[in-house]
């Protein structure tokens, strides 16, 4: 296992885990969600192609009431 | 009368932009949005799993209301740019209301960071609507930077103090070649009407509706106020007469006794 940061919390993930696999654990909705890894925003097409590396800082966000 | 608001290539018949923050629940929010007649409404971007997410997007979609993501909570240009990119990816819109505040006490825009963020976002193809101070020169600079509108504050966010500097708002509206949208600080319907009478193209508000005792009723009041203010502006008000009165009844044919 290796450790990454997801929305500010340390999370252990197996080597080779993709961003898409990670997101699936956080939401069953594929729409309305965006992800940044180390401050780079990924397109949805990049979710499955991007493999998590130890120490990655992942932010998963969605729209909420505001403004 | 056909008098649409044109904003970043989009056309709206409503000139009231709503926020969704502060509603007690989604049902109250939905009722207020319907009553307001809005066609464009803001949302914030927050971490998934913090209990904030839900079906706010579903409500907007159900009523064919366009979504306007904001960068609320950002303190630097870099944060705002990253948040805007996340919003574009999540929501599939190039619209972004850029908020870059200097601190969490007054929530006033940081003009230097704001302009930096605007430059980067315009270059990246966003349709940029900046929340700005009621500073005519900063508004001019934001327009020159390529913003699709400028959104000067009436008063600090959530303060409900109304338009503190109507002279500046009028100057901004007079000079701008893009829509001027008063944003933040509106307290009640007369504030919204005044914004439109001063020449603004639209009004953006959340708190005075979402935290009112009867949100849907206040939303309807805001809808009517924006419409009334717009009509009054277009109608051309009579000049103020400080020195004398002007009789509205004819002076000829006055009987003498």
Coordinates of C-alpha atoms in Angstrom, one line a residue:
Chain A
X1 CA 0.0 0.0 0.0
X2 CA 1.0 3.6 -0.5
X3 CA -0.4 6.8 1.0
X4 CA -2.0 9.6 -0.8
X5 CA -4.0 12.7 0.3
X6 CA -7.6 12.8 -0.6
X7 CA -9.5 16.0 0.3
X8 CA -7.0 16.6 3.0
X9 CA -7.0 13.2 4.6
X10 CA -4.4 10.5 4.3
X11 CA -5.6 7.4 2.4
X12 CA -3.9 4.1 1.8
X13 CA -4.2 2.9 -1.8
X14 CA -2.7 -0.1 -3.6
X15 CA 0.0 0.6 -6.1
X16 CA -1.3 1.3 -9.6
X17 CA -4.7 2.5 -8.4
X18 CA -6.3 4.9 -10.9
X19 CA -8.0 8.2 -10.2
X20 CA -11.2 6.8 -11.7
X21 CA -11.1 3.9 -9.2
X22 CA -10.6 6.3 -6.4
X23 CA -13.5 8.6 -7.4
X24 CA -15.8 5.6 -7.6
X25 CA -15.3 5.0 -3.9
X26 CA -16.4 8.6 -3.1
X27 CA -19.4 9.0 -5.4
X28 CA -21.7 7.0 -7.6
X29 CA -22.3 10.1 -9.7
X30 CA -19.9 10.6 -12.6
X31 CA -21.3 14.0 -13.4
X32 CA -20.9 17.2 -11.5
X33 CA -17.5 16.2 -10.1
X34 CA -14.1 17.4 -10.9
X35 CA -10.7 16.3 -9.7
X36 CA -7.3 17.9 -9.3
X37 CA -4.1 15.9 -8.6
X38 CA -1.3 18.1 -7.3
X39 CA -3.1 21.2 -8.5
X40 CA -3.6 19.9 -12.0
X41 CA -7.2 19.6 -13.0
X42 CA -7.9 16.3 -14.9
X43 CA -10.4 15.8 -17.6
X44 CA -12.8 12.9 -17.2
X45 CA -10.9 11.1 -20.0
X46 CA -7.8 11.3 -17.9
X47 CA -9.3 9.8 -14.7
X48 CA -8.8 6.2 -15.9
X49 CA -5.4 6.9 -17.4
X50 CA -4.0 8.6 -14.3
X51 CA -2.3 6.4 -11.7
X52 CA -1.9 7.6 -8.2
X53 CA 1.6 8.1 -6.9
X54 CA 2.7 8.1 -3.3
X55 CA 2.1 11.5 -1.7
X56 CA -0.3 12.7 -4.4
X57 CA -2.6 15.4 -3.2
X58 CA -6.1 14.7 -4.7
X59 CA -9.0 17.2 -4.4
X60 CA -12.4 15.9 -5.5
X61 CA -15.1 18.6 -5.6
X62 CA -18.6 19.1 -6.6
X63 CA -21.1 21.9 -6.8
X64 CA -22.9 22.9 -3.6
X65 CA -25.2 25.7 -2.5
X66 CA -23.3 28.9 -2.4
X67 CA -22.9 32.5 -3.6
Chain B
X1 CA -41.2 44.9 -24.1
X2 CA -38.4 42.8 -25.4
X3 CA -35.4 43.8 -23.3
X4 CA -33.1 40.8 -22.8
X5 CA -29.9 40.7 -20.8
X6 CA -27.0 39.6 -23.0
X7 CA -24.3 38.0 -21.0
X8 CA -21.3 36.2 -22.5
X9 CA -23.2 35.2 -25.6
X10 CA -26.2 34.1 -23.7
X11 CA -29.6 35.8 -23.5
X12 CA -31.8 36.1 -20.5
X13 CA -35.2 37.7 -20.0
X14 CA -34.7 37.8 -16.2
X15 CA -32.2 40.4 -14.9
X16 CA -32.1 38.8 -11.4
X17 CA -29.2 36.4 -10.8
X18 CA -29.7 34.3 -7.7
X19 CA -27.4 32.7 -5.3
X20 CA -28.2 29.4 -3.5
X21 CA -26.2 29.9 -0.3
X22 CA -28.0 30.2 3.0
X23 CA -31.2 28.4 2.2
X24 CA -32.6 26.3 5.1
X25 CA -33.0 23.3 2.7
X26 CA -33.4 22.5 -1.0
X27 CA -37.2 22.8 -0.9
X28 CA -37.0 26.3 0.4
X29 CA -34.3 27.1 -2.1
X30 CA -36.4 25.7 -5.0
X31 CA -39.5 27.7 -4.1
X32 CA -37.4 30.9 -3.9
X33 CA -35.7 30.3 -7.2
X34 CA -39.0 29.7 -8.9
X35 CA -40.5 32.8 -7.3
X36 CA -37.5 34.9 -8.3
X37 CA -37.9 34.1 -12.0
X38 CA -34.1 33.7 -12.3
X39 CA -32.5 32.0 -15.2
X40 CA -28.9 32.1 -13.9
X41 CA -27.9 31.0 -10.4
X42 CA -24.6 30.6 -8.6
X43 CA -23.2 27.5 -6.9
X44 CA -19.9 27.0 -5.0
X45 CA -17.3 24.3 -5.5
X46 CA -16.6 22.3 -2.4
X47 CA -14.9 19.0 -1.4
X48 CA -17.0 15.9 -2.0
X49 CA -18.1 14.2 1.1
X50 CA -18.4 17.2 3.3
X51 CA -22.2 17.0 3.5
X52 CA -22.8 20.0 1.3
X53 CA -23.3 18.3 -2.0
X54 CA -26.7 17.2 -3.0
X55 CA -29.2 17.9 -5.7
X56 CA -28.7 21.6 -6.1
X57 CA -27.7 20.9 -9.7
X58 CA -30.8 18.8 -10.2
X59 CA -33.0 21.6 -9.0
X60 CA -31.4 24.1 -11.4
X61 CA -31.7 21.6 -14.3
X62 CA -35.3 20.8 -13.5
X63 CA -36.2 24.5 -13.9
X64 CA -33.8 25.2 -16.8
X65 CA -31.8 27.6 -14.8
X66 CA -28.2 28.1 -16.0
X67 CA -25.5 27.4 -13.5
X68 CA -22.9 30.0 -12.6
X69 CA -20.1 28.5 -10.6
X70 CA -18.2 30.9 -8.3
X71 CA -14.8 30.9 -6.7
X72 CA -16.0 31.8 -3.3
X73 CA -13.5 31.2 -0.5
X74 CA -10.5 31.9 -2.7
X75 CA -7.9 34.3 -1.4
X76 CA -5.3 34.2 -4.2
X77 CA -5.4 34.3 -8.0
X78 CA -3.9 30.8 -8.1
X79 CA -6.7 29.4 -6.0
X80 CA -9.4 31.1 -8.0
X81 CA -7.9 29.9 -11.3
X82 CA -7.8 26.3 -10.1
X83 CA -11.3 26.5 -8.7
X84 CA -12.6 27.9 -12.0
X85 CA -10.9 25.0 -13.9
X86 CA -12.5 22.5 -11.5
X87 CA -15.9 24.1 -12.0
X88 CA -15.6 24.1 -15.8
X89 CA -14.7 20.4 -15.7
X90 CA -17.4 19.5 -13.3
X91 CA -20.2 21.6 -14.7
X92 CA -19.4 21.9 -18.4
X93 CA -19.7 25.7 -18.5
X94 CA -17.2 28.4 -19.3
X95 CA -19.0 30.8 -17.1
X96 CA -17.2 31.7 -13.9
X97 CA -18.0 34.3 -11.2
X98 CA -14.6 35.2 -9.9
X99 CA -14.4 36.0 -6.2
X100 CA -11.0 36.6 -4.7
X101 CA -11.4 38.1 -1.2
X102 CA -8.7 39.7 0.9
X103 CA -9.9 38.3 4.2
X104 CA -12.7 36.4 5.8
X105 CA -13.8 39.3 8.0
X106 CA -15.1 41.8 5.4
X107 CA -15.0 39.5 2.4
X108 CA -13.9 42.4 0.3
X109 CA -12.3 41.7 -3.1
X110 CA -8.5 41.8 -3.3
X111 CA -8.2 43.9 -6.4
X112 CA -4.6 42.9 -7.3
X113 CA -5.3 39.1 -7.0
X114 CA -8.6 39.6 -8.8
X115 CA -7.1 41.2 -11.8
X116 CA -4.4 38.5 -11.9
X117 CA -7.0 35.8 -11.8
X118 CA -9.1 37.5 -14.5
X119 CA -6.1 37.8 -16.9
X120 CA -5.4 34.1 -16.5
X121 CA -9.0 33.0 -16.9
X122 CA -9.7 35.2 -19.9
X123 CA -6.6 33.8 -21.6
X124 CA -7.9 30.3 -20.8
X125 CA -11.2 31.0 -22.6
X126 CA -13.5 31.5 -19.7
X127 CA -16.4 33.9 -19.7
X128 CA -15.4 35.9 -16.7
X129 CA -17.8 37.7 -14.3
X130 CA -15.7 39.3 -11.6
X131 CA -17.0 40.2 -8.1
X132 CA -15.3 43.6 -7.6
X133 CA -15.2 46.6 -5.4
X134 CA -17.4 49.6 -6.3
X135 CA -14.3 51.3 -7.9
X136 CA -14.9 52.8 -11.3
X137 CA -11.2 52.5 -12.3
X138 CA -10.9 48.9 -11.3
X139 CA -14.2 48.2 -13.1
X140 CA -12.7 49.8 -16.2
X141 CA -9.5 47.7 -15.9
X142 CA -11.6 44.5 -15.5
X143 CA -13.5 45.3 -18.7
X144 CA -10.3 46.0 -20.5
X145 CA -9.0 42.7 -19.4
X146 CA -11.8 41.0 -21.2
X147 CA -14.5 40.3 -18.6
X148 CA -18.0 39.6 -20.0
X149 CA -19.5 41.8 -17.2
X150 CA -18.4 43.5 -14.0
X151 CA -20.1 42.8 -10.7
X152 CA -19.5 45.7 -8.2
X153 CA -20.6 45.2 -4.7
X154 CA -23.4 47.3 -3.2
X155 CA -22.0 46.5 0.3
X156 CA -20.0 43.6 1.9
X157 CA -21.4 40.1 1.2
X158 CA -24.3 39.3 3.4
X159 CA -24.3 42.7 5.1
X160 CA -27.7 43.7 3.7
X161 CA -26.7 47.3 3.9
X162 CA -27.9 48.3 0.5
X163 CA -26.0 50.4 -2.0
X164 CA -23.5 52.3 0.1
X165 CA -22.0 54.4 -2.8
X166 CA -24.7 54.9 -5.4
X167 CA -22.5 57.5 -7.1
X168 CA -19.8 55.0 -7.8
X169 CA -22.3 52.4 -9.0
X170 CA -23.7 55.0 -11.4
X171 CA -20.3 56.0 -12.6
X172 CA -19.4 52.3 -13.3
X173 CA -22.7 51.7 -15.1
X174 CA -22.3 54.9 -17.2
X175 CA -18.8 54.0 -18.3
X176 CA -19.1 50.3 -18.9
X177 CA -19.5 48.7 -22.3
X178 CA -20.3 45.3 -20.7
X179 CA -23.2 44.5 -18.4
X180 CA -22.8 45.9 -14.8
X181 CA -24.3 43.6 -12.2
X182 CA -24.6 44.8 -8.7
X183 CA -23.6 41.9 -6.5
X184 CA -23.6 41.6 -2.7
X185 CA -25.0 43.8 0.0
X186 CA -28.5 44.1 -1.3
X187 CA -30.9 44.1 1.7
X188 CA -34.4 44.5 0.4
X189 CA -36.4 45.2 -2.8
X190 CA -35.8 49.0 -2.9
X191 CA -32.0 48.3 -3.0
X192 CA -32.5 46.1 -6.1
X193 CA -34.7 48.7 -7.7
X194 CA -32.2 51.4 -7.1
X195 CA -29.4 49.4 -8.6
X196 CA -31.4 49.1 -11.8
X197 CA -32.4 52.8 -11.7
X198 CA -28.7 53.7 -11.5
X199 CA -28.2 51.9 -14.8
X200 CA -27.1 48.5 -13.9
X201 CA -28.0 45.6 -16.2
X202 CA -28.8 43.1 -13.6
X203 CA -28.7 42.4 -9.8
X204 CA -27.2 39.4 -8.1
X205 CA -28.3 38.4 -4.6
X206 CA -28.7 35.5 -2.2
X207 CA -28.7 36.4 1.4
X208 CA -31.7 38.8 1.4
X209 CA -33.8 36.1 0.0
X210 CA -32.5 32.9 1.4
X211 CA -32.3 34.2 4.9
X212 CA -35.6 36.2 4.8
X213 CA -38.4 35.0 7.0
X214 CA -40.3 34.1 3.9
X215 CA -37.8 33.5 1.1
X216 CA -40.2 32.9 -1.7
X217 CA -42.1 36.1 -1.0
X218 CA -38.9 38.1 -0.8
X219 CA -37.8 36.4 -4.1
X220 CA -40.9 37.6 -5.8
X221 CA -40.4 41.1 -4.3
X222 CA -36.9 41.1 -5.8
X223 CA -38.1 39.9 -9.1
X224 CA -40.6 42.8 -9.3
X225 CA -38.1 45.3 -7.9
X226 CA -35.6 44.5 -10.6
X227 CA -38.2 44.7 -13.3
X228 CA -39.6 48.0 -11.9
X229 CA -36.2 49.5 -11.6
X230 CA -35.2 48.5 -15.1
X231 CA -38.5 50.0 -16.5
X232 CA -37.9 53.2 -14.5
X233 CA -34.4 53.5 -15.9
X234 CA -35.6 53.0 -19.5
X235 CA -38.6 55.3 -19.0
X236 CA -36.3 58.2 -18.2
X237 CA -37.0 59.8 -14.8
X238 CA -37.8 63.5 -14.5
X239 CA -35.0 65.7 -13.2
X240 CA -34.9 66.5 -9.5
X241 CA -35.9 70.1 -8.8
X242 CA -34.2 71.4 -5.7
X243 CA -35.1 75.1 -6.1
X244 CA -38.8 75.2 -6.8
X245 CA -41.9 73.1 -7.4
X246 CA -43.5 72.5 -10.8
X247 CA -47.2 72.5 -10.9
X248 CA -48.7 69.5 -12.4
X249 CA -52.1 71.1 -12.9
X250 CA -52.6 73.7 -15.6
X251 CA -52.1 77.3 -14.6
X252 CA -54.3 78.7 -17.4
X253 CA -58.1 78.8 -16.9
X254 CA -57.7 79.1 -13.1
X255 CA -60.9 80.6 -11.8
X256 CA -60.6 83.7 -9.7
X257 CA -62.7 84.3 -6.6

